[in-house]
CSV table of C-alpha atoms and ligand atoms in Angstrom, one decimal:
chain,number,residue,atom,x,y,z
A,1,MET,CA,0.2,-0.3,0.1
A,2,LEU,CA,1.1,3.5,-0.5
A,3,SER,CA,0.4,5.1,2.5
A,4,ASP,CA,2.4,2.3,3.9
A,5,TYR,CA,5.3,3.2,1.7
A,6,ILE,CA,5.3,6.2,2.9
A,7,TYR,CA,4.8,5.7,6.5
A,8,GLN,CA,7.8,3.4,6.4
A,9,LYS,CA,9.8,5.9,4.1
A,10,GLN,CA,8.8,8.1,6.9
A,11,LYS,CA,10.1,6.7,9.7
A,12,MET,CA,13.2,5.8,8.0
A,13,LEU,CA,14.0,9.3,7.3
A,14,LEU,CA,13.3,10.2,10.6
A,15,GLU,CA,15.6,7.6,12.3
A,16,GLN,CA,18.2,9.0,9.7
A,17,GLN,CA,17.7,12.3,11.6
A,18,THR,CA,18.8,12.5,14.9
A,19,ASP,CA,18.5,15.4,17.4
A,20,PHE,CA,21.8,17.1,18.0
A,21,TYR,CA,24.1,20.2,19.6
A,22,THR,CA,25.8,22.7,18.0
A,23,SER,CA,29.2,24.2,18.8
A,24,THR,CA,27.0,27.1,20.1
A,25,GLY,CA,24.6,25.0,22.3
A,26,LEU,CA,21.5,25.0,20.0
A,27,HIS,CA,19.5,21.8,20.3
A,28,VAL,CA,18.0,20.4,17.2
A,29,PHE,CA,14.9,18.2,17.4
A,30,PHE,CA,13.3,16.5,14.4
A,31,LYS,CA,9.6,16.4,15.2
A,32,ASP,CA,9.0,15.1,11.1
A,33,PRO,CA,11.6,13.8,8.5
A,34,ILE,CA,12.5,16.7,6.3
A,35,GLU,CA,13.7,15.7,2.7
A,36,ASN,CA,16.0,17.8,0.3
A,37,VAL,CA,18.2,19.6,3.1
A,38,ASP,CA,21.1,18.7,5.0
A,39,VAL,CA,20.2,20.5,8.0
A,40,GLU,CA,23.2,20.5,10.0
A,41,LYS,CA,24.8,22.0,7.0
A,42,VAL,CA,22.2,24.2,7.4
A,43,ILE,CA,22.3,25.5,10.5
A,44,SER,CA,26.3,25.3,10.8
A,45,LYS,CA,26.1,28.2,8.0
A,46,VAL,CA,23.5,30.4,10.4
A,47,GLU,CA,26.0,29.7,12.8
A,48,SER,CA,28.7,31.0,10.7
A,49,VAL,CA,27.1,33.8,9.3
A,50,VAL,CA,25.0,35.8,12.1
A,51,PRO,CA,27.2,37.0,14.9
A,52,MET,CA,26.8,34.5,18.5
A,53,HIS,CA,25.0,37.8,20.6
A,54,LEU,CA,22.5,37.4,17.9
A,55,LEU,CA,21.5,33.9,18.4
A,56,SER,CA,21.4,34.1,22.7
A,57,GLU,CA,17.6,33.9,22.4
A,58,VAL,CA,17.0,30.5,20.5
A,59,GLU,CA,17.8,27.6,22.5
A,60,MET,CA,15.8,25.1,20.6
A,61,ILE,CA,15.4,24.3,16.9
A,62,ILE,CA,12.4,22.3,16.4
A,63,ILE,CA,11.7,21.0,12.5
A,64,GLY,CA,8.6,19.6,11.5
A,65,TRP,CA,4.9,20.6,10.8
A,66,PHE,CA,2.6,22.7,13.0
A,67,ASP,CA,-0.9,24.2,13.1
A,68,GLU,CA,0.4,27.4,12.8
A,69,PHE,CA,1.6,27.1,9.4
A,70,GLU,CA,-1.9,26.2,8.2
A,71,GLU,CA,-3.6,28.9,10.3
A,72,ARG,CA,-0.8,31.9,9.7
A,73,LYS,CA,0.4,30.4,6.2
A,74,LEU,CA,3.7,30.5,7.9
A,75,ASN,CA,7.0,28.7,7.4
A,76,ALA,CA,8.6,29.5,10.5
A,77,PHE,CA,7.8,31.2,13.8
A,78,TYR,CA,9.5,31.8,17.3
A,79,LYS,CA,8.2,31.8,20.3
A,80,ASP,CA,10.0,31.6,24.1
A,81,GLY,CA,13.2,30.4,23.0
A,82,THR,CA,12.2,28.4,20.5
A,83,LEU,CA,12.5,28.2,16.6
A,84,TYR,CA,9.7,26.4,14.9
A,85,VAL,CA,10.6,25.8,10.9
A,86,SER,CA,8.9,23.9,8.3
A,87,ASN,CA,9.7,20.1,7.5
A,88,ILE,CA,8.5,21.2,3.9
A,89,GLN,CA,11.2,23.1,2.3
A,90,ASP,CA,12.3,23.5,-1.3
A,91,ASP,CA,15.8,23.7,-0.8
A,92,GLU,CA,18.9,24.5,1.4
A,93,ASN,CA,18.5,28.1,0.7
A,94,ASP,CA,14.7,28.3,1.6
A,95,MET,CA,15.1,27.2,5.2
A,96,TYR,CA,18.4,29.0,5.6
A,97,ASP,CA,16.0,32.6,4.9
A,98,ASP,CA,13.6,30.7,7.6
A,99,LEU,CA,16.0,30.4,10.2
A,100,ILE,CA,17.6,33.9,10.0
A,101,HIS,CA,14.3,35.7,9.6
A,102,GLU,CA,12.8,34.3,12.9
A,103,ILE,CA,16.1,34.9,14.1
A,104,ALA,CA,15.4,38.5,13.9
A,105,HIS,CA,12.3,37.9,15.6
A,106,SER,CA,13.7,36.4,18.6
A,107,ILE,CA,16.3,39.5,19.3
A,108,GLU,CA,13.2,41.7,18.9
A,109,SER,CA,12.3,41.8,23.1
A,110,ALA,CA,15.7,41.2,24.2
A,111,LEU,CA,16.9,44.4,22.0
A,112,GLY,CA,14.2,46.1,21.4
A,113,TYR,CA,15.2,49.1,23.2
A,114,GLU,CA,18.2,49.1,20.2
A,115,ILE,CA,16.0,48.5,18.0
A,116,TYR,CA,13.0,50.4,18.3
A,117,GLY,CA,13.9,53.5,20.9
A,118,ASP,CA,15.1,55.9,18.7
A,119,GLN,CA,11.7,55.4,16.7
A,120,LYS,CA,14.4,55.9,13.5
A,121,ILE,CA,13.2,52.3,11.8
A,122,LYS,CA,9.7,53.4,12.5
A,123,ASP,CA,9.5,56.8,11.1
A,124,GLU,CA,11.8,55.4,7.9
A,125,PHE,CA,8.6,52.6,7.9
A,126,LEU,CA,5.7,55.1,7.8
A,127,ARG,CA,7.1,57.5,5.3
A,128,LYS,CA,7.6,54.6,2.6
A,129,ARG,CA,3.9,53.4,3.7
A,130,LYS,CA,2.6,56.8,3.1
A,131,TYR,CA,4.4,57.1,-0.3
A,132,LEU,CA,3.1,53.7,-1.0
A,133,TYR,CA,-0.7,54.7,0.0
A,134,ASP,CA,-0.1,58.2,-2.6
A,135,LEU,CA,1.3,55.4,-5.4
A,136,LEU,CA,-1.7,53.0,-4.7
A,137,LEU,CA,-4.1,55.4,-4.6
A,138,SER,CA,-2.7,56.9,-8.2
A,139,LYS,CA,-3.2,53.4,-9.5
A,140,GLY,CA,-6.5,53.9,-8.3
A,141,TYR,CA,-6.3,51.5,-5.1
A,142,ARG,CA,-8.1,53.1,-2.2
A,143,ALA,CA,-7.9,51.4,1.4
A,144,PRO,CA,-8.3,53.9,4.6
A,145,LEU,CA,-4.9,55.7,5.1
A,146,SER,CA,-5.1,55.0,8.9
A,147,VAL,CA,-4.9,51.4,7.4
A,148,PHE,CA,-1.0,52.8,6.5
A,149,THR,CA,-0.3,54.3,9.6
A,150,ASN,CA,-0.8,51.5,11.5
A,151,THR,CA,2.5,50.1,12.3
A,152,GLU,CA,1.2,46.8,13.6
A,153,TYR,CA,0.3,43.5,11.7
A,154,ASP,CA,-3.3,44.4,10.2
A,155,LYS,CA,-5.2,41.7,8.5
A,156,GLU,CA,-7.2,44.0,6.8
A,157,PHE,CA,-4.0,45.9,5.0
A,158,ASP,CA,-2.7,42.2,4.5
A,159,MET,CA,-5.8,41.2,2.4
A,160,PHE,CA,-5.6,44.6,0.9
A,161,LEU,CA,-2.0,44.0,-0.3
A,162,TYR,CA,-1.7,40.2,-0.9
A,163,GLN,CA,-5.6,39.7,-2.5
A,164,LYS,CA,-6.7,43.0,-3.9
A,165,ILE,CA,-3.5,43.9,-5.4
A,166,GLY,CA,-1.3,40.2,-5.4
A,167,TYR,CA,2.3,39.9,-5.2
A,168,ASP,CA,3.7,40.1,-8.4
A,169,LYS,CA,1.8,43.3,-9.0
A,170,LEU,CA,3.0,44.4,-5.8
A,171,SER,CA,6.6,43.6,-6.0
A,172,ASP,CA,6.5,45.8,-9.6
A,173,LEU,CA,5.4,48.7,-7.9
A,174,MET,CA,7.2,48.4,-4.5
A,175,MET,CA,10.7,48.2,-6.2
A,176,GLY,CA,12.9,50.8,-5.2
A,177,LEU,CA,10.9,51.4,-2.0
A,178,PHE,CA,10.8,48.1,0.2
A,179,ILE,CA,13.5,45.0,-0.6
A,180,THR,CA,10.5,42.7,-0.8
A,181,PRO,CA,6.7,43.3,-0.5
A,182,TYR,CA,6.2,41.4,3.5
A,183,ALA,CA,8.4,44.0,4.6
A,184,ALA,CA,5.5,46.5,3.7
A,185,THR,CA,3.6,44.0,6.3
A,186,SER,CA,4.0,45.9,9.5
A,187,LEU,CA,7.3,47.3,11.4
A,188,ARG,CA,8.3,44.4,12.6
A,189,GLU,CA,8.6,42.5,9.4
A,190,TYR,CA,9.9,45.5,8.2
A,191,TYR,CA,12.7,44.8,10.3
A,192,ALA,CA,12.6,41.3,10.0
A,193,THR,CA,13.1,41.1,6.5
A,194,GLY,CA,15.8,43.9,6.5
A,195,PHE,CA,17.6,41.7,9.3
A,196,THR,CA,17.5,38.6,6.8
A,197,GLU,CA,18.2,40.8,3.6
A,198,PHE,CA,21.3,41.7,5.9
A,199,PHE,CA,22.7,38.3,5.9
A,200,LEU,CA,21.7,36.6,3.4
A,201,ASP,CA,23.5,38.5,1.0
A,202,SER,CA,27.0,40.0,1.3
A,203,ASN,CA,26.3,42.9,-1.3
A,204,HIS,CA,24.4,45.5,0.6
A,205,ASN,CA,24.6,48.2,-1.8
A,206,PHE,CA,20.3,47.9,-3.0
A,207,PHE,CA,19.8,47.3,0.6
A,208,ARG,CA,21.4,50.0,1.8
A,209,LYS,CA,19.9,52.2,-1.1
A,210,VAL,CA,16.4,51.6,-0.3
A,211,SER,CA,16.3,51.3,3.6
A,212,PRO,CA,19.3,53.2,4.6
A,213,GLU,CA,18.4,54.0,8.2
A,214,LEU,CA,17.0,49.9,8.4
A,215,TYR,CA,20.3,49.5,7.5
A,216,LYS,CA,22.3,51.8,9.7
A,217,LYS,CA,20.1,50.0,12.4
A,218,LEU,CA,21.5,46.8,11.4
A,219,LEU,CA,25.4,47.5,11.2
A,220,LEU,CA,25.0,48.7,14.5
A,221,ILE,CA,22.8,45.0,16.0
A,222,GLN,CA,25.8,43.4,14.5
A,223,ASP,CA,28.6,44.7,16.3
A,224,PRO,CA,28.9,43.6,20.4
A,225,GLU,CA,30.6,46.7,20.8
A,226,LYS,CA,28.4,49.4,19.2
A,227,LEU,CA,25.8,47.7,21.0
A,228,ASP,CA,27.1,48.2,24.5
A,229,ASN,CA,28.0,51.8,24.1
A,230,ILE,CA,23.9,52.6,23.4
A,231,ALA,CA,23.0,50.4,26.9
B,1,ZN,ZN1,8.4,37.8,10.4
């Protein structure tokens, strides 16, 4: 039987994938089997690219399928010291992106003051939102301005962007305004997509031009000495 075959194959995969500790003390745990990805390789790349002090909040990484992924259309999320990441991944880069993105969220409360305290990335984000509002209005897409000036995640805004306008069209419209359409979702996602871009691509020219304040902020966050000087 096919389902039996799949079950056996999954079981075999899971047996091959044993939980492990990394050199920086992350505990990696397999809830469900994962294909196409050498998890140890991906995590060791993360540890070599992201500075140690930015990994300090994550204690555990659990790989598997979680209801939250379905409910919130996510591939990964961070909660209370644990990074949950989907076992359904296209390839290693796909998983690498997810991990870096969630690491960005993991430090948001510990470094809340350093990231958000001076309001600089908030101001930059809101300027871009206002520009987007005008741009969309000029193309005939209308939504209340109050939705654009809310920095929190807002379902109404999300639906407006991704369902009414659509991701492809947004990508074109937002070129040079946001590094990805997802960055427009909320202030927290603005920051997290910037963090991801910063550590994903060592060429920062485009990012620096599009989001100069966010870029400056990441230069600061990645440097433990500079961080110490603000507190
Ligand atoms: Zn996020």
